[in-house]
Amino acid sequence: MQRLRQLLAISILALPLAACGSGQGDRALSGGGIGAGAGAAGAALTGGSVLGGAVLGGAAGAATGALTDDDDIDLGEPAWD
């Protein structure tokens, strides 16, 4: 249970760092990070597999980020630019 709480806390704290990107690759990476965190948190709250939730959420987030363009979603410049 302690490990689950640590994973959930890390996921929540990492979300703001992943929420940026102006290029397709940036959006895919940030979407994957956000989706993985949300999927892990959702699975933890519902009693499901945290790893399974992170994988499914990450895949959905990465696909969403990769399939959007600058006109659809503009989250600003990445922190590493």
CSV table of N, CA and C in Angstrom, one decimal:
chain,number,residue,atom,x,y,z
A,1,MET,N,0.8,-1.2,0.0
A,1,MET,CA,0.0,0.0,0.0
A,1,MET,C,0.9,1.3,0.0
A,2,GLN,N,2.0,1.2,0.7
A,2,GLN,CA,2.9,2.3,0.8
A,2,GLN,C,3.5,2.6,-0.6
A,3,ARG,N,3.8,1.6,-1.3
A,3,ARG,CA,4.4,1.7,-2.7
A,3,ARG,C,3.4,2.4,-3.6
A,4,LEU,N,2.1,2.0,-3.5
A,4,LEU,CA,1.0,2.6,-4.3
A,4,LEU,C,0.9,4.1,-4.0
A,5,ARG,N,1.0,4.4,-2.8
A,5,ARG,CA,0.9,5.8,-2.4
A,5,ARG,C,2.1,6.6,-3.0
A,6,GLN,N,3.2,6.0,-2.9
A,6,GLN,CA,4.4,6.7,-3.5
A,6,GLN,C,4.3,6.9,-5.0
A,7,LEU,N,3.8,5.9,-5.7
A,7,LEU,CA,3.6,6.0,-7.1
A,7,LEU,C,2.5,7.0,-7.5
A,8,LEU,N,1.5,7.1,-6.7
A,8,LEU,CA,0.4,8.0,-7.0
A,8,LEU,C,1.0,9.5,-6.7
A,9,ALA,N,1.7,9.7,-5.6
A,9,ALA,CA,2.3,11.0,-5.3
A,9,ALA,C,3.2,11.4,-6.4
A,10,ILE,N,4.1,10.5,-6.9
A,10,ILE,CA,5.0,10.9,-8.0
A,10,ILE,C,4.3,11.2,-9.3
A,11,SER,N,3.3,10.5,-9.6
A,11,SER,CA,2.5,10.7,-10.8
A,11,SER,C,1.8,12.1,-10.7
A,12,ILE,N,1.2,12.4,-9.6
A,12,ILE,CA,0.6,13.7,-9.4
A,12,ILE,C,1.6,14.9,-9.5
A,13,LEU,N,2.7,14.7,-8.9
A,13,LEU,CA,3.7,15.8,-8.9
A,13,LEU,C,4.4,15.9,-10.3
A,14,ALA,N,4.4,14.9,-11.1
A,14,ALA,CA,5.0,14.9,-12.4
A,14,ALA,C,4.1,15.5,-13.5
A,15,LEU,N,2.8,15.5,-13.2
A,15,LEU,CA,1.9,16.0,-14.2
A,15,LEU,C,2.1,17.4,-14.7
A,16,PRO,N,2.4,18.4,-13.9
A,16,PRO,CA,2.7,19.8,-14.4
A,16,PRO,C,3.9,19.8,-15.2
A,17,LEU,N,4.9,19.0,-15.0
A,17,LEU,CA,6.1,19.0,-15.8
A,17,LEU,C,5.9,18.4,-17.2
A,18,ALA,N,4.9,17.6,-17.3
A,18,ALA,CA,4.6,16.9,-18.6
A,18,ALA,C,3.7,17.7,-19.5
A,19,ALA,N,3.1,18.8,-18.9
A,19,ALA,CA,2.0,19.5,-19.6
A,19,ALA,C,2.5,20.6,-20.5
A,20,CYS,N,3.3,20.3,-21.5
A,20,CYS,CA,3.8,21.3,-22.4
A,20,CYS,C,4.2,20.6,-23.7
A,21,GLY,N,4.2,21.4,-24.8
A,21,GLY,CA,4.6,20.9,-26.0
A,21,GLY,C,4.0,21.7,-27.2
A,22,SER,N,4.9,22.0,-28.2
A,22,SER,CA,4.4,22.7,-29.3
A,22,SER,C,4.5,21.9,-30.6
A,23,GLY,N,5.4,20.9,-30.6
A,23,GLY,CA,5.5,20.0,-31.8
A,23,GLY,C,4.8,18.7,-31.6
A,24,GLN,N,4.6,18.0,-32.7
A,24,GLN,CA,3.9,16.7,-32.6
A,24,GLN,C,4.6,15.8,-31.6
A,25,GLY,N,5.9,15.7,-31.6
A,25,GLY,CA,6.6,14.8,-30.7
A,25,GLY,C,6.5,15.2,-29.3
A,26,ASP,N,6.6,16.6,-29.1
A,26,ASP,CA,6.4,17.1,-27.7
A,26,ASP,C,5.0,16.8,-27.2
A,27,ARG,N,4.0,16.9,-28.0
A,27,ARG,CA,2.6,16.7,-27.5
A,27,ARG,C,2.4,15.2,-27.3
A,28,ALA,N,3.1,14.3,-28.1
A,28,ALA,CA,2.9,12.9,-27.8
A,28,ALA,C,3.6,12.5,-26.5
A,29,LEU,N,4.8,13.1,-26.3
A,29,LEU,CA,5.5,12.8,-25.0
A,29,LEU,C,4.7,13.3,-23.8
A,30,SER,N,4.3,14.5,-23.9
A,30,SER,CA,3.5,15.1,-22.7
A,30,SER,C,2.2,14.4,-22.5
A,31,GLY,N,1.5,14.1,-23.7
A,31,GLY,CA,0.2,13.4,-23.6
A,31,GLY,C,0.4,12.0,-22.9
A,32,GLY,N,1.5,11.4,-23.3
A,32,GLY,CA,1.8,10.0,-22.7
A,32,GLY,C,2.0,10.1,-21.2
A,33,GLY,N,2.8,11.2,-20.8
A,33,GLY,CA,3.0,11.3,-19.4
A,33,GLY,C,1.8,11.7,-18.6
A,34,ILE,N,1.0,12.6,-19.1
A,34,ILE,CA,-0.2,12.9,-18.5
A,34,ILE,C,-1.2,11.7,-18.4
A,35,GLY,N,-1.3,11.0,-19.5
A,35,GLY,CA,-2.2,9.9,-19.6
A,35,GLY,C,-1.8,8.8,-18.6
A,36,ALA,N,-0.4,8.5,-18.5
A,36,ALA,CA,0.1,7.5,-17.6
A,36,ALA,C,-0.2,7.9,-16.2
A,37,GLY,N,0.0,9.1,-15.8
A,37,GLY,CA,-0.3,9.5,-14.5
A,37,GLY,C,-1.8,9.4,-14.2
A,38,ALA,N,-2.6,9.9,-15.1
A,38,ALA,CA,-4.1,9.8,-14.9
A,38,ALA,C,-4.6,8.4,-14.8
A,39,GLY,N,-4.0,7.5,-15.7
A,39,GLY,CA,-4.4,6.1,-15.7
A,39,GLY,C,-4.0,5.4,-14.4
A,40,ALA,N,-2.8,5.7,-14.0
A,40,ALA,CA,-2.3,5.1,-12.7
A,40,ALA,C,-3.2,5.5,-11.5
A,41,ALA,N,-3.5,6.8,-11.5
A,41,ALA,CA,-4.3,7.4,-10.4
A,41,ALA,C,-5.7,6.8,-10.4
A,42,GLY,N,-6.3,6.7,-11.6
A,42,GLY,CA,-7.6,6.2,-11.8
A,42,GLY,C,-7.7,4.7,-11.4
A,43,ALA,N,-6.7,3.9,-11.7
A,43,ALA,CA,-6.6,2.5,-11.4
A,43,ALA,C,-6.4,2.4,-9.9
A,44,ALA,N,-5.6,3.2,-9.3
A,44,ALA,CA,-5.4,3.1,-7.8
A,44,ALA,C,-6.7,3.5,-7.1
A,45,LEU,N,-7.4,4.4,-7.5
A,45,LEU,CA,-8.6,4.8,-6.9
A,45,LEU,C,-9.8,3.8,-7.0
A,46,THR,N,-9.8,3.1,-8.1
A,46,THR,CA,-10.8,2.1,-8.3
A,46,THR,C,-10.4,0.7,-8.0
A,47,GLY,N,-9.2,0.5,-7.5
A,47,GLY,CA,-8.7,-0.8,-7.1
A,47,GLY,C,-8.2,-1.7,-8.2
A,48,GLY,N,-8.0,-1.1,-9.4
A,48,GLY,CA,-7.5,-1.9,-10.5
A,48,GLY,C,-6.0,-2.0,-10.5
A,49,SER,N,-5.4,-2.5,-11.6
A,49,SER,CA,-4.0,-2.6,-11.7
A,49,SER,C,-3.4,-1.2,-12.1
A,50,VAL,N,-2.5,-0.7,-11.2
A,50,VAL,CA,-1.9,0.6,-11.4
A,50,VAL,C,-1.0,0.5,-12.7
A,51,LEU,N,-0.3,-0.5,-12.9
A,51,LEU,CA,0.6,-0.7,-14.0
A,51,LEU,C,-0.3,-0.7,-15.3
A,52,GLY,N,-1.3,-1.5,-15.3
A,52,GLY,CA,-2.2,-1.6,-16.4
A,52,GLY,C,-2.9,-0.2,-16.7
A,53,GLY,N,-3.3,0.5,-15.7
A,53,GLY,CA,-3.9,1.8,-15.9
A,53,GLY,C,-2.9,2.8,-16.5
A,54,ALA,N,-1.6,2.7,-16.0
A,54,ALA,CA,-0.6,3.6,-16.5
A,54,ALA,C,-0.3,3.3,-18.0
A,55,VAL,N,-0.3,2.1,-18.3
A,55,VAL,CA,0.0,1.7,-19.7
A,55,VAL,C,-1.1,2.1,-20.6
A,56,LEU,N,-2.3,1.8,-20.3
A,56,LEU,CA,-3.5,2.2,-21.1
A,56,LEU,C,-3.6,3.7,-21.2
A,57,GLY,N,-3.5,4.4,-20.1
A,57,GLY,CA,-3.6,5.9,-20.1
A,57,GLY,C,-2.4,6.5,-20.8
A,58,GLY,N,-1.2,6.0,-20.7
A,58,GLY,CA,-0.1,6.5,-21.4
A,58,GLY,C,-0.3,6.3,-22.9
A,59,ALA,N,-0.8,5.2,-23.3
A,59,ALA,CA,-1.0,4.9,-24.8
A,59,ALA,C,-2.0,5.9,-25.3
A,60,ALA,N,-3.1,6.0,-24.6
A,60,ALA,CA,-4.2,6.9,-25.1
A,60,ALA,C,-3.7,8.4,-25.1
A,61,GLY,N,-3.0,8.8,-24.1
A,61,GLY,CA,-2.5,10.2,-24.1
A,61,GLY,C,-1.5,10.4,-25.2
A,62,ALA,N,-0.6,9.5,-25.4
A,62,ALA,CA,0.4,9.6,-26.5
A,62,ALA,C,-0.2,9.7,-27.9
A,63,ALA,N,-1.2,8.8,-28.1
A,63,ALA,CA,-1.9,8.8,-29.4
A,63,ALA,C,-2.7,10.1,-29.6
A,64,THR,N,-3.3,10.6,-28.5
A,64,THR,CA,-4.0,11.9,-28.6
A,64,THR,C,-3.1,13.1,-28.9
A,65,GLY,N,-1.9,13.1,-28.2
A,65,GLY,CA,-0.9,14.1,-28.5
A,65,GLY,C,-0.4,14.1,-29.9
A,66,ALA,N,-0.1,12.8,-30.4
A,66,ALA,CA,0.5,12.7,-31.7
A,66,ALA,C,-0.5,13.0,-32.8
A,67,LEU,N,-1.8,12.8,-32.6
A,67,LEU,CA,-2.8,13.1,-33.6
A,67,LEU,C,-3.4,14.5,-33.6
A,68,THR,N,-2.9,15.4,-32.7
A,68,THR,CA,-3.3,16.7,-32.7
A,68,THR,C,-2.2,17.6,-33.4
A,69,ASP,N,-2.6,18.8,-33.8
A,69,ASP,CA,-1.7,19.8,-34.3
A,69,ASP,C,-1.8,21.1,-33.5
A,70,ASP,N,-0.9,22.1,-33.9
A,70,ASP,CA,-0.9,23.3,-33.1
A,70,ASP,C,-2.2,24.0,-33.1
A,71,ASP,N,-3.1,23.9,-34.1
A,71,ASP,CA,-4.4,24.5,-34.1
A,71,ASP,C,-5.4,23.9,-33.2
A,72,ASP,N,-5.2,22.6,-32.9
A,72,ASP,CA,-6.1,21.9,-32.0
A,72,ASP,C,-5.8,22.2,-30.5
A,73,ILE,N,-4.6,22.1,-30.2
A,73,ILE,CA,-4.2,22.3,-28.8
A,73,ILE,C,-2.9,23.1,-28.7
A,74,ASP,N,-2.9,24.2,-28.0
A,74,ASP,CA,-1.6,25.0,-27.9
A,74,ASP,C,-1.4,25.2,-26.4
A,75,LEU,N,-0.4,24.4,-25.9
A,75,LEU,CA,-0.1,24.4,-24.5
A,75,LEU,C,1.2,25.3,-24.2
A,76,GLY,N,1.7,26.0,-25.3
A,76,GLY,CA,2.8,26.8,-25.1
A,76,GLY,C,4.1,26.1,-25.4
A,77,GLU,N,5.2,26.8,-25.3
A,77,GLU,CA,6.5,26.3,-25.6
A,77,GLU,C,7.0,25.3,-24.5
A,78,PRO,N,7.7,24.2,-24.9
A,78,PRO,CA,8.2,23.3,-23.9
A,78,PRO,C,9.2,24.0,-23.0
A,79,ALA,N,9.4,23.5,-21.7
A,79,ALA,CA,10.3,24.1,-20.8
A,79,ALA,C,11.8,23.9,-21.2
A,80,TRP,N,12.0,22.9,-22.0
A,80,TRP,CA,13.4,22.6,-22.4
A,80,TRP,C,13.8,23.4,-23.7
A,81,ASP,N,13.0,24.2,-24.2
A,81,ASP,CA,13.4,25.1,-25.4
A,81,ASP,C,14.0,26.4,-24.9
